PDB file of C-alpha atoms in Angstrom:
ATOM      1  CA  MET A   1     117.868  95.600  82.880  1.00  0.00           C
ATOM      2  CA  SER A   2     114.764  94.136  81.234  1.00  0.00           C
ATOM      3  CA  ALA A   3     115.380  90.789  82.974  1.00  0.00           C
ATOM      4  CA  PHE A   4     115.639  92.627  86.279  1.00  0.00           C
ATOM      5  CA  VAL A   5     112.329  94.439  85.678  1.00  0.00           C
ATOM      6  CA  ILE A   6     110.554  91.217  84.653  1.00  0.00           C
ATOM      7  CA  ASN A   7     111.907  89.417  87.711  1.00  0.00           C
ATOM      8  CA  ARG A   8     110.677  92.187  90.004  1.00  0.00           C
ATOM      9  CA  LEU A   9     107.240  92.193  88.377  1.00  0.00           C
ATOM     10  CA  LEU A  10     106.963  88.421  88.911  1.00  0.00           C
ATOM     11  CA  GLN A  11     107.889  88.953  92.550  1.00  0.00           C
ATOM     12  CA  ALA A  12     105.174  91.610  92.719  1.00  0.00           C
ATOM     13  CA  VAL A  13     102.575  89.121  91.492  1.00  0.00           C
ATOM     14  CA  LEU A  14     103.614  86.636  94.195  1.00  0.00           C
ATOM     15  CA  VAL A  15     103.545  89.323  96.898  1.00  0.00           C
ATOM     16  CA  LEU A  16     100.094  90.480  95.786  1.00  0.00           C
ATOM     17  CA  PHE A  17      98.722  86.946  95.875  1.00  0.00           C
ATOM     18  CA  VAL A  18     100.054  86.259  99.381  1.00  0.00           C
ATOM     19  CA  MET A  19      98.840  89.633 100.634  1.00  0.00           C
ATOM     20  CA  SER A  20      95.411  89.111  99.102  1.00  0.00           C
ATOM     21  CA  VAL A  21      95.037  85.857 101.072  1.00  0.00           C
ATOM     22  CA  LEU A  22      96.281  87.376 104.339  1.00  0.00           C
ATOM     23  CA  VAL A  23      94.228  90.575 104.046  1.00  0.00           C
ATOM     24  CA  PHE A  24      91.070  88.830 102.888  1.00  0.00           C
ATOM     25  CA  VAL A  25      91.144  86.203 105.611  1.00  0.00           C
ATOM     26  CA  GLY A  26      92.204  88.704 108.276  1.00  0.00           C
ATOM     27  CA  ILE A  27      89.535  91.301 107.529  1.00  0.00           C
ATOM     28  CA  TYR A  28      86.784  88.718 107.061  1.00  0.00           C
ATOM     29  CA  LEU A  29      87.462  87.197 110.470  1.00  0.00           C
ATOM     30  CA  VAL A  30      87.129  90.540 112.294  1.00  0.00           C
ATOM     31  CA  GLY A  31      83.593  91.513 113.241  1.00  0.00           C
ATOM     32  CA  ASP A  32      80.270  91.029 111.503  1.00  0.00           C
ATOM     33  CA  PRO A  33      79.379  93.855 109.069  1.00  0.00           C
ATOM     34  CA  ILE A  34      75.710  92.819 109.182  1.00  0.00           C
ATOM     35  CA  SER A  35      75.485  94.435 112.622  1.00  0.00           C
ATOM     36  CA  MET A  36      76.413  97.760 110.957  1.00  0.00           C
ATOM     37  CA  LEU A  37      74.043  97.356 108.012  1.00  0.00           C
ATOM     38  CA  VAL A  38      70.734  96.455 109.654  1.00  0.00           C
ATOM     39  CA  SER A  39      68.684  97.895 112.472  1.00  0.00           C
ATOM     40  CA  PRO A  40      69.287  96.460 115.958  1.00  0.00           C
ATOM     41  CA  GLU A  41      65.589  95.557 115.977  1.00  0.00           C
ATOM     42  CA  ALA A  42      65.925  93.438 112.794  1.00  0.00           C
ATOM     43  CA  THR A  43      64.900  89.804 113.086  1.00  0.00           C
ATOM     44  CA  ASP A  44      67.238  86.875 112.401  1.00  0.00           C
ATOM     45  CA  LEU A  45      65.361  86.254 109.166  1.00  0.00           C
ATOM     46  CA  GLU A  46      66.048  89.806 107.991  1.00  0.00           C
ATOM     47  CA  ARG A  47      69.700  89.534 109.006  1.00  0.00           C
ATOM     48  CA  ASP A  48      70.095  86.280 107.076  1.00  0.00           C
ATOM     49  CA  ALA A  49      68.505  87.889 104.003  1.00  0.00           C
ATOM     50  CA  VAL A  50      70.983  90.775 104.096  1.00  0.00           C
ATOM     51  CA  ARG A  51      73.885  88.367 104.685  1.00  0.00           C
ATOM     52  CA  GLU A  52      72.813  86.304 101.690  1.00  0.00           C
ATOM     53  CA  SER A  53      72.440  89.388  99.466  1.00  0.00           C
ATOM     54  CA  PHE A  54      76.114  90.274 100.077  1.00  0.00           C
ATOM     55  CA  GLY A  55      77.255  86.661  99.674  1.00  0.00           C
ATOM     56  CA  LEU A  56      78.482  86.506 103.273  1.00  0.00           C
ATOM     57  CA  ASP A  57      76.624  83.274 103.952  1.00  0.00           C
ATOM     58  CA  ARG A  58      79.004  81.311 101.722  1.00  0.00           C
ATOM     59  CA  PRO A  59      82.221  79.619 102.980  1.00  0.00           C
ATOM     60  CA  ILE A  60      85.195  81.962 103.176  1.00  0.00           C
ATOM     61  CA  PHE A  61      87.112  79.944 100.552  1.00  0.00           C
ATOM     62  CA  VAL A  62      84.265  80.434  98.062  1.00  0.00           C
ATOM     63  CA  GLN A  63      84.112  84.132  98.914  1.00  0.00           C
ATOM     64  CA  TYR A  64      87.878  84.477  98.338  1.00  0.00           C
ATOM     65  CA  VAL A  65      87.838  82.682  94.974  1.00  0.00           C
ATOM     66  CA  THR A  66      84.915  84.860  93.865  1.00  0.00           C
ATOM     67  CA  PHE A  67      86.739  87.980  95.032  1.00  0.00           C
ATOM     68  CA  LEU A  68      90.007  86.938  93.330  1.00  0.00           C
ATOM     69  CA  GLY A  69      88.271  86.244  90.027  1.00  0.00           C
ATOM     70  CA  SER A  70      86.581  89.644  90.082  1.00  0.00           C
ATOM     71  CA  ALA A  71      89.752  91.443  91.244  1.00  0.00           C
ATOM     72  CA  LEU A  72      91.711  90.065  88.283  1.00  0.00           C
ATOM     73  CA  GLN A  73      89.171  91.870  86.097  1.00  0.00           C
ATOM     74  CA  GLY A  74      89.559  95.112  88.070  1.00  0.00           C
ATOM     75  CA  ASP A  75      86.409  94.640  90.164  1.00  0.00           C
ATOM     76  CA  PHE A  76      87.138  94.752  93.914  1.00  0.00           C
ATOM     77  CA  GLY A  77      83.490  94.595  94.908  1.00  0.00           C
ATOM     78  CA  ARG A  78      81.061  97.252  96.074  1.00  0.00           C
ATOM     79  CA  SER A  79      80.965  99.168  99.316  1.00  0.00           C
ATOM     80  CA  PHE A  80      78.524  97.623 101.781  1.00  0.00           C
ATOM     81  CA  LEU A  81      77.375 101.088 102.858  1.00  0.00           C
ATOM     82  CA  THR A  82      77.145 103.143  99.656  1.00  0.00           C
ATOM     83  CA  GLY A  83      76.865 100.430  97.004  1.00  0.00           C
ATOM     84  CA  GLU A  84      79.534 102.189  94.912  1.00  0.00           C
ATOM     85  CA  PRO A  85      82.505 100.232  93.491  1.00  0.00           C
ATOM     86  CA  ALA A  86      85.294 100.083  96.088  1.00  0.00           C
ATOM     87  CA  LEU A  87      87.955 100.920  93.497  1.00  0.00           C
ATOM     88  CA  GLN A  88      86.022 104.009  92.401  1.00  0.00           C
ATOM     89  CA  LEU A  89      85.744 105.251  95.992  1.00  0.00           C
ATOM     90  CA  ILE A  90      89.503 104.892  96.476  1.00  0.00           C
ATOM     91  CA  LEU A  91      90.443 106.520  93.165  1.00  0.00           C
ATOM     92  CA  GLU A  92      88.139 109.463  93.926  1.00  0.00           C
ATOM     93  CA  ARG A  93      90.056 110.094  97.165  1.00  0.00           C
ATOM     94  CA  MET A  94      93.526 109.414  95.752  1.00  0.00           C
ATOM     95  CA  PRO A  95      94.223 112.895  94.216  1.00  0.00           C
ATOM     96  CA  ALA A  96      93.672 114.564  97.609  1.00  0.00           C
ATOM     97  CA  THR A  97      96.156 112.259  99.328  1.00  0.00           C
ATOM     98  CA  VAL A  98      98.702 112.509  96.501  1.00  0.00           C
ATOM     99  CA  GLU A  99      98.534 116.297  96.718  1.00  0.00           C
ATOM    100  CA  LEU A 100      99.008 116.250 100.483  1.00  0.00           C
ATOM    101  CA  VAL A 101     101.886 113.754 100.504  1.00  0.00           C
ATOM    102  CA  GLY A 102     103.588 115.234  97.431  1.00  0.00           C
ATOM    103  CA  PHE A 103     103.563 118.710  98.958  1.00  0.00           C
ATOM    104  CA  ALA A 104     104.785 117.339 102.310  1.00  0.00           C
ATOM    105  CA  MET A 105     107.670 115.432 100.690  1.00  0.00           C
ATOM    106  CA  PHE A 106     108.629 118.481  98.606  1.00  0.00           C
ATOM    107  CA  PHE A 107     108.789 120.513 101.804  1.00  0.00           C
ATOM    108  CA  SER A 108     110.808 117.840 103.629  1.00  0.00           C
ATOM    109  CA  VAL A 109     113.386 117.504 100.821  1.00  0.00           C
ATOM    110  CA  VAL A 110     113.775 121.262 100.283  1.00  0.00           C
ATOM    111  CA  ILE A 111     114.331 121.786 104.010  1.00  0.00           C
ATOM    112  CA  GLY A 112     116.014 118.495 104.941  1.00  0.00           C
ATOM    113  CA  VAL A 113     118.731 118.142 102.284  1.00  0.00           C
ATOM    114  CA  PRO A 114     120.391 121.583 102.697  1.00  0.00           C
ATOM    115  CA  LEU A 115     120.240 121.383 106.492  1.00  0.00           C
ATOM    116  CA  GLY A 116     121.613 117.819 106.461  1.00  0.00           C
ATOM    117  CA  ILE A 117     124.546 118.823 104.226  1.00  0.00           C
ATOM    118  CA  ILE A 118     125.307 121.853 106.405  1.00  0.00           C
ATOM    119  CA  ALA A 119     125.281 119.665 109.518  1.00  0.00           C
ATOM    120  CA  GLY A 120     127.451 117.039 107.810  1.00  0.00           C
ATOM    121  CA  LEU A 121     130.092 119.473 106.513  1.00  0.00           C
ATOM    122  CA  ARG A 122     130.634 121.099 109.928  1.00  0.00           C
ATOM    123  CA  PRO A 123     129.456 118.521 112.500  1.00  0.00           C
ATOM    124  CA  GLU A 124     131.107 120.272 115.453  1.00  0.00           C
ATOM    125  CA  ALA A 125     129.728 123.734 114.709  1.00  0.00           C
ATOM    126  CA  ALA A 126     127.072 125.172 117.004  1.00  0.00           C
ATOM    127  CA  TYR A 127     124.554 125.599 114.164  1.00  0.00           C
ATOM    128  CA  SER A 128     124.987 121.919 113.231  1.00  0.00           C
ATOM    129  CA  LYS A 129     124.139 120.852 116.764  1.00  0.00           C
ATOM    130  CA  ILE A 130     121.078 123.116 116.697  1.00  0.00           C
ATOM    131  CA  ILE A 131     119.961 121.493 113.427  1.00  0.00           C
ATOM    132  CA  MET A 132     120.385 117.978 114.831  1.00  0.00           C
ATOM    133  CA  THR A 133     118.588 118.892 118.064  1.00  0.00           C
ATOM    134  CA  GLY A 134     115.716 120.234 115.987  1.00  0.00           C
ATOM    135  CA  SER A 135     115.583 116.998 114.014  1.00  0.00           C
ATOM    136  CA  ILE A 136     115.254 115.033 117.271  1.00  0.00           C
ATOM    137  CA  PHE A 137     112.251 117.178 118.179  1.00  0.00           C
ATOM    138  CA  GLY A 138     110.790 116.466 114.752  1.00  0.00           C
ATOM    139  CA  PHE A 139     111.067 112.748 115.406  1.00  0.00           C
ATOM    140  CA  SER A 140     109.814 112.843 118.954  1.00  0.00           C
ATOM    141  CA  LEU A 141     106.693 114.980 118.657  1.00  0.00           C
ATOM    142  CA  PRO A 142     103.518 113.073 117.753  1.00  0.00           C
ATOM    143  CA  THR A 143     101.993 114.079 114.430  1.00  0.00           C
ATOM    144  CA  PHE A 144      98.577 114.833 115.889  1.00  0.00           C
ATOM    145  CA  TRP A 145     100.146 117.123 118.521  1.00  0.00           C
ATOM    146  CA  VAL A 146     102.116 119.058 115.885  1.00  0.00           C
ATOM    147  CA  GLY A 147      98.918 119.422 113.867  1.00  0.00           C
ATOM    148  CA  MET A 148      96.972 120.717 116.866  1.00  0.00           C
ATOM    149  CA  VAL A 149      99.698 123.255 117.707  1.00  0.00           C
ATOM    150  CA  LEU A 150      99.800 124.531 114.121  1.00  0.00           C
ATOM    151  CA  ILE A 151      96.004 124.843 114.115  1.00  0.00           C
ATOM    152  CA  MET A 152      96.058 126.779 117.398  1.00  0.00           C
ATOM    153  CA  PHE A 153      98.765 129.173 116.193  1.00  0.00           C
ATOM    154  CA  PHE A 154      98.002 129.782 112.498  1.00  0.00           C
ATOM    155  CA  ALA A 155      94.235 129.274 112.481  1.00  0.00           C
ATOM    156  CA  VAL A 156      92.961 130.185 115.952  1.00  0.00           C
ATOM    157  CA  GLN A 157      95.475 132.844 117.096  1.00  0.00           C
ATOM    158  CA  LEU A 158      96.485 134.447 113.784  1.00  0.00           C
ATOM    159  CA  GLY A 159      93.434 133.440 111.757  1.00  0.00           C
ATOM    160  CA  ILE A 160      95.379 133.314 108.479  1.00  0.00           C
ATOM    161  CA  LEU A 161      94.961 129.645 107.513  1.00  0.00           C
ATOM    162  CA  PRO A 162      91.926 127.301 107.504  1.00  0.00           C
ATOM    163  CA  THR A 163      91.784 124.339 109.865  1.00  0.00           C
ATOM    164  CA  SER A 164      90.055 121.643 107.827  1.00  0.00           C
ATOM    165  CA  GLY A 165      88.830 120.532 104.434  1.00  0.00           C
ATOM    166  CA  ARG A 166      90.415 120.713 101.008  1.00  0.00           C
ATOM    167  CA  GLY A 167      89.165 124.117  99.872  1.00  0.00           C
ATOM    168  CA  GLU A 168      88.286 125.107  96.325  1.00  0.00           C
ATOM    169  CA  THR A 169      89.189 122.592  93.620  1.00  0.00           C
ATOM    170  CA  VAL A 170      89.330 122.692  89.824  1.00  0.00           C
ATOM    171  CA  GLN A 171      88.532 119.900  87.390  1.00  0.00           C
ATOM    172  CA  VAL A 172      91.539 118.745  85.335  1.00  0.00           C
ATOM    173  CA  GLY A 173      90.347 115.914  83.147  1.00  0.00           C
ATOM    174  CA  PRO A 174      88.772 113.341  85.475  1.00  0.00           C
ATOM    175  CA  ILE A 175      90.697 114.646  88.519  1.00  0.00           C
ATOM    176  CA  GLN A 176      89.789 117.296  91.076  1.00  0.00           C
ATOM    177  CA  LEU A 177      92.881 119.325  92.075  1.00  0.00           C
ATOM    178  CA  SER A 178      93.179 121.880  94.859  1.00  0.00           C
ATOM    179  CA  ILE A 179      96.813 122.934  94.349  1.00  0.00           C
ATOM    180  CA  LEU A 180      95.784 125.040  91.345  1.00  0.00           C
ATOM    181  CA  THR A 181      93.663 127.401  93.408  1.00  0.00           C
ATOM    182  CA  LEU A 182      94.754 129.884  96.070  1.00  0.00           C
ATOM    183  CA  ASP A 183      92.080 128.648  98.454  1.00  0.00           C
ATOM    184  CA  GLY A 184      93.206 125.054  97.923  1.00  0.00           C
ATOM    185  CA  LEU A 185      96.837 125.952  98.645  1.00  0.00           C
ATOM    186  CA  ARG A 186      95.806 127.729 101.860  1.00  0.00           C
ATOM    187  CA  HIS A 187      94.006 124.576 102.997  1.00  0.00           C
ATOM    188  CA  LEU A 188      97.003 122.430 102.039  1.00  0.00           C
ATOM    189  CA  ILE A 189      99.719 124.300 103.967  1.00  0.00           C
ATOM    190  CA  LEU A 190      98.983 123.156 107.533  1.00  0.00           C
ATOM    191  CA  PRO A 191      98.419 119.427 106.897  1.00  0.00           C
ATOM    192  CA  ALA A 192     101.415 119.275 104.533  1.00  0.00           C
ATOM    193  CA  LEU A 193     103.590 121.085 107.069  1.00  0.00           C
ATOM    194  CA  THR A 194     102.466 118.682 109.805  1.00  0.00           C
ATOM    195  CA  LEU A 195     103.286 115.633 107.717  1.00  0.00           C
ATOM    196  CA  GLY A 196     106.468 117.125 106.251  1.00  0.00           C
ATOM    197  CA  LEU A 197     108.133 118.075 109.546  1.00  0.00           C
ATOM    198  CA  THR A 198     108.667 114.454 110.576  1.00  0.00           C
ATOM    199  CA  LYS A 199     109.882 113.494 107.100  1.00  0.00           C
ATOM    200  CA  ALA A 200     112.276 116.481 107.042  1.00  0.00           C
ATOM    201  CA  SER A 201     113.788 115.352 110.347  1.00  0.00           C
ATOM    202  CA  LEU A 202     114.540 111.926 108.898  1.00  0.00           C
ATOM    203  CA  ILE A 203     116.027 113.351 105.701  1.00  0.00           C
ATOM    204  CA  ILE A 204     118.236 115.729 107.715  1.00  0.00           C
ATOM    205  CA  ARG A 205     119.756 112.801 109.609  1.00  0.00           C
ATOM    206  CA  VAL A 206     120.204 110.622 106.522  1.00  0.00           C
ATOM    207  CA  THR A 207     121.784 113.470 104.550  1.00  0.00           C
ATOM    208  CA  ARG A 208     124.133 114.347 107.400  1.00  0.00           C
ATOM    209  CA  ALA A 209     125.297 110.751 107.785  1.00  0.00           C
ATOM    210  CA  ALA A 210     125.836 110.358 104.020  1.00  0.00           C
ATOM    211  CA  THR A 211     127.710 113.686 103.810  1.00  0.00           C
ATOM    212  CA  ARG A 212     130.092 112.706 106.583  1.00  0.00           C
ATOM    213  CA  GLU A 213     130.734 109.325 105.007  1.00  0.00           C
ATOM    214  CA  ILE A 214     131.369 110.682 101.527  1.00  0.00           C
ATOM    215  CA  GLN A 215     133.609 113.459 102.790  1.00  0.00           C
ATOM    216  CA  ALA A 216     136.135 110.832 103.891  1.00  0.00           C
ATOM    217  CA  MET A 217     136.275 109.199 100.452  1.00  0.00           C
ATOM    218  CA  ASP A 218     139.517 109.309  98.444  1.00  0.00           C
ATOM    219  CA  TYR A 219     137.941 111.020  95.440  1.00  0.00           C
ATOM    220  CA  ILE A 220     136.849 113.927  97.656  1.00  0.00           C
ATOM    221  CA  LYS A 221     140.376 114.224  99.088  1.00  0.00           C
ATOM    222  CA  PHE A 222     141.812 114.029  95.571  1.00  0.00           C
ATOM    223  CA  ALA A 223     139.448 116.760  94.370  1.00  0.00           C
ATOM    224  CA  ARG A 224     140.587 119.002  97.207  1.00  0.00           C
ATOM    225  CA  ALA A 225     144.229 118.228  96.425  1.00  0.00           C
ATOM    226  CA  LYS A 226     143.606 119.305  92.827  1.00  0.00           C
ATOM    227  CA  GLY A 227     142.512 122.678  94.147  1.00  0.00           C
ATOM    228  CA  LEU A 228     138.856 122.451  93.161  1.00  0.00           C
ATOM    229  CA  SER A 229     136.628 124.936  94.908  1.00  0.00           C
ATOM    230  CA  SER A 230     134.385 123.776  97.752  1.00  0.00           C
ATOM    231  CA  SER A 231     131.252 124.652  95.783  1.00  0.00           C
ATOM    232  CA  ARG A 232     132.392 122.521  92.812  1.00  0.00           C
ATOM    233  CA  ILE A 233     133.261 119.567  95.060  1.00  0.00           C
ATOM    234  CA  LEU A 234     129.844 119.915  96.668  1.00  0.00           C
ATOM    235  CA  ARG A 235     127.929 120.083  93.380  1.00  0.00           C
ATOM    236  CA  VAL A 236     129.893 117.601  91.274  1.00  0.00           C
ATOM    237  CA  HIS A 237     131.194 114.991  93.718  1.00  0.00           C
ATOM    238  CA  LEU A 238     129.314 115.142  96.994  1.00  0.00           C
ATOM    239  CA  LEU A 239     125.710 115.940  96.108  1.00  0.00           C
ATOM    240  CA  LYS A 240     125.476 113.264  93.412  1.00  0.00           C
ATOM    241  CA  ASN A 241     126.501 110.511  95.839  1.00  0.00           C
ATOM    242  CA  VAL A 242     124.419 111.864  98.695  1.00  0.00           C
ATOM    243  CA  LEU A 243     121.341 111.589  96.488  1.00  0.00           C
ATOM    244  CA  ILE A 244     121.384 107.767  96.545  1.00  0.00           C
ATOM    245  CA  PRO A 245     120.415 107.279 100.215  1.00  0.00           C
ATOM    246  CA  ILE A 246     118.112 110.316 100.013  1.00  0.00           C
ATOM    247  CA  ILE A 247     116.189 108.809  97.091  1.00  0.00           C
ATOM    248  CA  THR A 248     115.828 105.560  99.027  1.00  0.00           C
ATOM    249  CA  VAL A 249     114.506 107.199 102.169  1.00  0.00           C
ATOM    250  CA  ALA A 250     112.353 109.796 100.397  1.00  0.00           C
ATOM    251  CA  GLY A 251     110.829 107.152  98.138  1.00  0.00           C
ATOM    252  CA  LEU A 252     109.976 104.794 100.976  1.00  0.00           C
ATOM    253  CA  GLU A 253     108.648 107.641 103.116  1.00  0.00           C
ATOM    254  CA  PHE A 254     106.521 108.866 100.218  1.00  0.00           C
ATOM    255  CA  GLY A 255     104.977 105.423  99.815  1.00  0.00           C
ATOM    256  CA  GLN A 256     104.400 105.003 103.532  1.00  0.00           C
ATOM    257  CA  ALA A 257     102.848 108.461 103.875  1.00  0.00           C
ATOM    258  CA  LEU A 258     100.631 107.920 100.847  1.00  0.00           C
ATOM    259  CA  ALA A 259      99.347 104.656 102.272  1.00  0.00           C
ATOM    260  CA  PHE A 260      99.045 105.667 105.913  1.00  0.00           C
ATOM    261  CA  ALA A 261      98.583 109.456 106.230  1.00  0.00           C
ATOM    262  CA  VAL A 262      95.664 108.551 108.441  1.00  0.00           C
ATOM    263  CA  VAL A 263      96.405 110.716 111.471  1.00  0.00           C
ATOM    264  CA  THR A 264      97.089 113.901 109.513  1.00  0.00           C
ATOM    265  CA  GLU A 265      94.009 113.467 107.328  1.00  0.00           C
ATOM    266  CA  THR A 266      91.867 112.825 110.401  1.00  0.00           C
ATOM    267  CA  VAL A 267      93.174 115.866 112.338  1.00  0.00           C
ATOM    268  CA  PHE A 268      92.563 118.210 109.387  1.00  0.00           C
ATOM    269  CA  SER A 269      89.453 116.425 108.019  1.00  0.00           C
ATOM    270  CA  TRP A 270      91.369 116.057 104.751  1.00  0.00           C
ATOM    271  CA  PRO A 271      89.170 114.054 102.355  1.00  0.00           C
ATOM    272  CA  GLY A 272      91.866 111.602 101.284  1.00  0.00           C
ATOM    273  CA  MET A 273      92.352 107.849 101.238  1.00  0.00           C
ATOM    274  CA  GLY A 274      93.511 107.649 104.862  1.00  0.00           C
ATOM    275  CA  LYS A 275      90.244 109.081 106.150  1.00  0.00           C
ATOM    276  CA  LEU A 276      88.336 106.741 103.839  1.00  0.00           C
ATOM    277  CA  LEU A 277      90.265 103.790 105.312  1.00  0.00           C
ATOM    278  CA  ILE A 278      89.489 104.812 108.898  1.00  0.00           C
ATOM    279  CA  ASP A 279      85.805 105.323 108.117  1.00  0.00           C
ATOM    280  CA  SER A 280      85.664 101.949 106.338  1.00  0.00           C
ATOM    281  CA  ILE A 281      87.341 100.110 109.227  1.00  0.00           C
ATOM    282  CA  LEU A 282      84.967 101.673 111.752  1.00  0.00           C
ATOM    283  CA  THR A 283      81.944 100.617 109.697  1.00  0.00           C
ATOM    284  CA  LEU A 284      83.405  97.188 108.761  1.00  0.00           C
ATOM    285  CA  ASP A 285      83.100  98.045 105.067  1.00  0.00           C
ATOM    286  CA  ARG A 286      85.191  95.048 104.044  1.00  0.00           C
ATOM    287  CA  PRO A 287      85.370  95.509 100.233  1.00  0.00           C
ATOM    288  CA  VAL A 288      86.812  99.021 100.617  1.00  0.00           C
ATOM    289  CA  VAL A 289      89.373  97.941 103.236  1.00  0.00           C
ATOM    290  CA  VAL A 290      90.560  94.928 101.216  1.00  0.00           C
ATOM    291  CA  ALA A 291      90.750  96.932  97.971  1.00  0.00           C
ATOM    292  CA  TYR A 292      92.623  99.750  99.713  1.00  0.00           C
ATOM    293  CA  VAL A 293      95.263  97.464 101.229  1.00  0.00           C
ATOM    294  CA  LEU A 294      95.856  95.571  97.974  1.00  0.00           C
ATOM    295  CA  ILE A 295      96.151  98.759  95.935  1.00  0.00           C
ATOM    296  CA  MET A 296      98.644 100.159  98.437  1.00  0.00           C
ATOM    297  CA  VAL A 297     100.688  96.935  98.354  1.00  0.00           C
ATOM    298  CA  LEU A 298     100.819  97.125  94.544  1.00  0.00           C
ATOM    299  CA  PHE A 299     101.794 100.780  94.722  1.00  0.00           C
ATOM    300  CA  LEU A 300     104.601 100.146  97.240  1.00  0.00           C
ATOM    301  CA  VAL A 301     105.983  97.249  95.199  1.00  0.00           C
ATOM    302  CA  LEU A 302     106.056  99.372  92.038  1.00  0.00           C
ATOM    303  CA  LEU A 303     107.532 102.297  93.967  1.00  0.00           C
ATOM    304  CA  ASN A 304     110.424 100.115  95.137  1.00  0.00           C
ATOM    305  CA  LEU A 305     110.999  99.054  91.550  1.00  0.00           C
ATOM    306  CA  VAL A 306     111.158 102.699  90.437  1.00  0.00           C
ATOM    307  CA  ILE A 307     113.638 103.453  93.240  1.00  0.00           C
ATOM    308  CA  ASP A 308     115.877 100.591  92.120  1.00  0.00           C
ATOM    309  CA  LEU A 309     115.758 101.852  88.532  1.00  0.00           C
ATOM    310  CA  LEU A 310     116.708 105.344  89.718  1.00  0.00           C
ATOM    311  CA  TYR A 311     119.701 103.775  91.479  1.00  0.00           C
ATOM    312  CA  MET A 312     120.908 102.470  88.156  1.00  0.00           C
ATOM    313  CA  VAL A 313     120.543 105.866  86.534  1.00  0.00           C
ATOM    314  CA  ILE A 314     122.415 107.718  89.295  1.00  0.00           C
ATOM    315  CA  ASP A 315     124.978 105.010  90.070  1.00  0.00           C
ATOM    316  CA  PRO A 316     125.901 102.969  86.946  1.00  0.00           C
ATOM    317  CA  SER A 317     127.984 100.561  89.075  1.00  0.00           C
ATOM    318  CA  SER A 318     124.739  99.239  90.609  1.00  0.00           C
ATOM    319  CA  ARG A 319     123.836  97.760  87.198  1.00  0.00           C
ATOM    320  CA  GLU A 320     126.801  95.407  87.509  1.00  0.00           C
ATOM    321  CA  LYS A 321     125.557  94.310  90.933  1.00  0.00           C
ATOM    322  CA  VAL A 322     122.144  93.549  89.454  1.00  0.00           C
ATOM    323  CA  ARG A 323     123.706  91.422  86.716  1.00  0.00           C
ATOM    324  CA  ASP A 324     125.697  89.554  89.360  1.00  0.00           C
TER     325      ASP A 324
END
């Protein structure tokens, strides 16, 4: 297993290097941030002075080598607008996004797995068809529209939940957390529900498909022939094998949502990384955008590694495949 982990980490280094080149070149060829940093009435001399102060007057290859050398030491540059380290800005926003996505994925798994198993065990039943129809709606409805409807119903009509912001937070070590306060939880419900509905729809369909497939396996038929109860077959034989595709999908969806929960954070003014990314793109704050993308690439690569390791824990036969 150690050889497998080392091999994956080496692949991660290669992926990060390629992505750093693509992202750096791509973002540095789009727009001129000087136009966002100086007054429209500034003279060419003043513009050149600002460009030189940020090192933007140098060739792009020199800029990239300088950036790469600093990034290897954990320095991704400073925000053009605030002057703060880009990495610090991202890490400050990360707890808010992790809270939002973690709560949304918890909701989607708690709702999606039971409903998917129910729909898979009795696919022809009326309630199964209702569940699957509901999952299609979950896929089809745009996230921003779901968010607006929830705001109209729970915040405007009923007035029981807030519409924006993160609410009251508490300091836990260096991290600000809102899930430990009642006000923070009230602010978290609507954005997490908005993000979780789509994820729950996907998990319902994956769980249903896996349940139907596993039900036809010989070991399930043999367990029934032995006279085992349905609940024992479900707990011991079916649920364990259904978990493998669920872990894959839930893990990938968690990573994708963490990296790109942009729409939900914008609709609810949630102060997370997605909103920071949008604001940085609009203002051409290149260091923040490049640092954000590279950190997310590293996170997704490591997340995939964790998922593969979980495979080996749940399904020991996958270790043999890795050795092969």
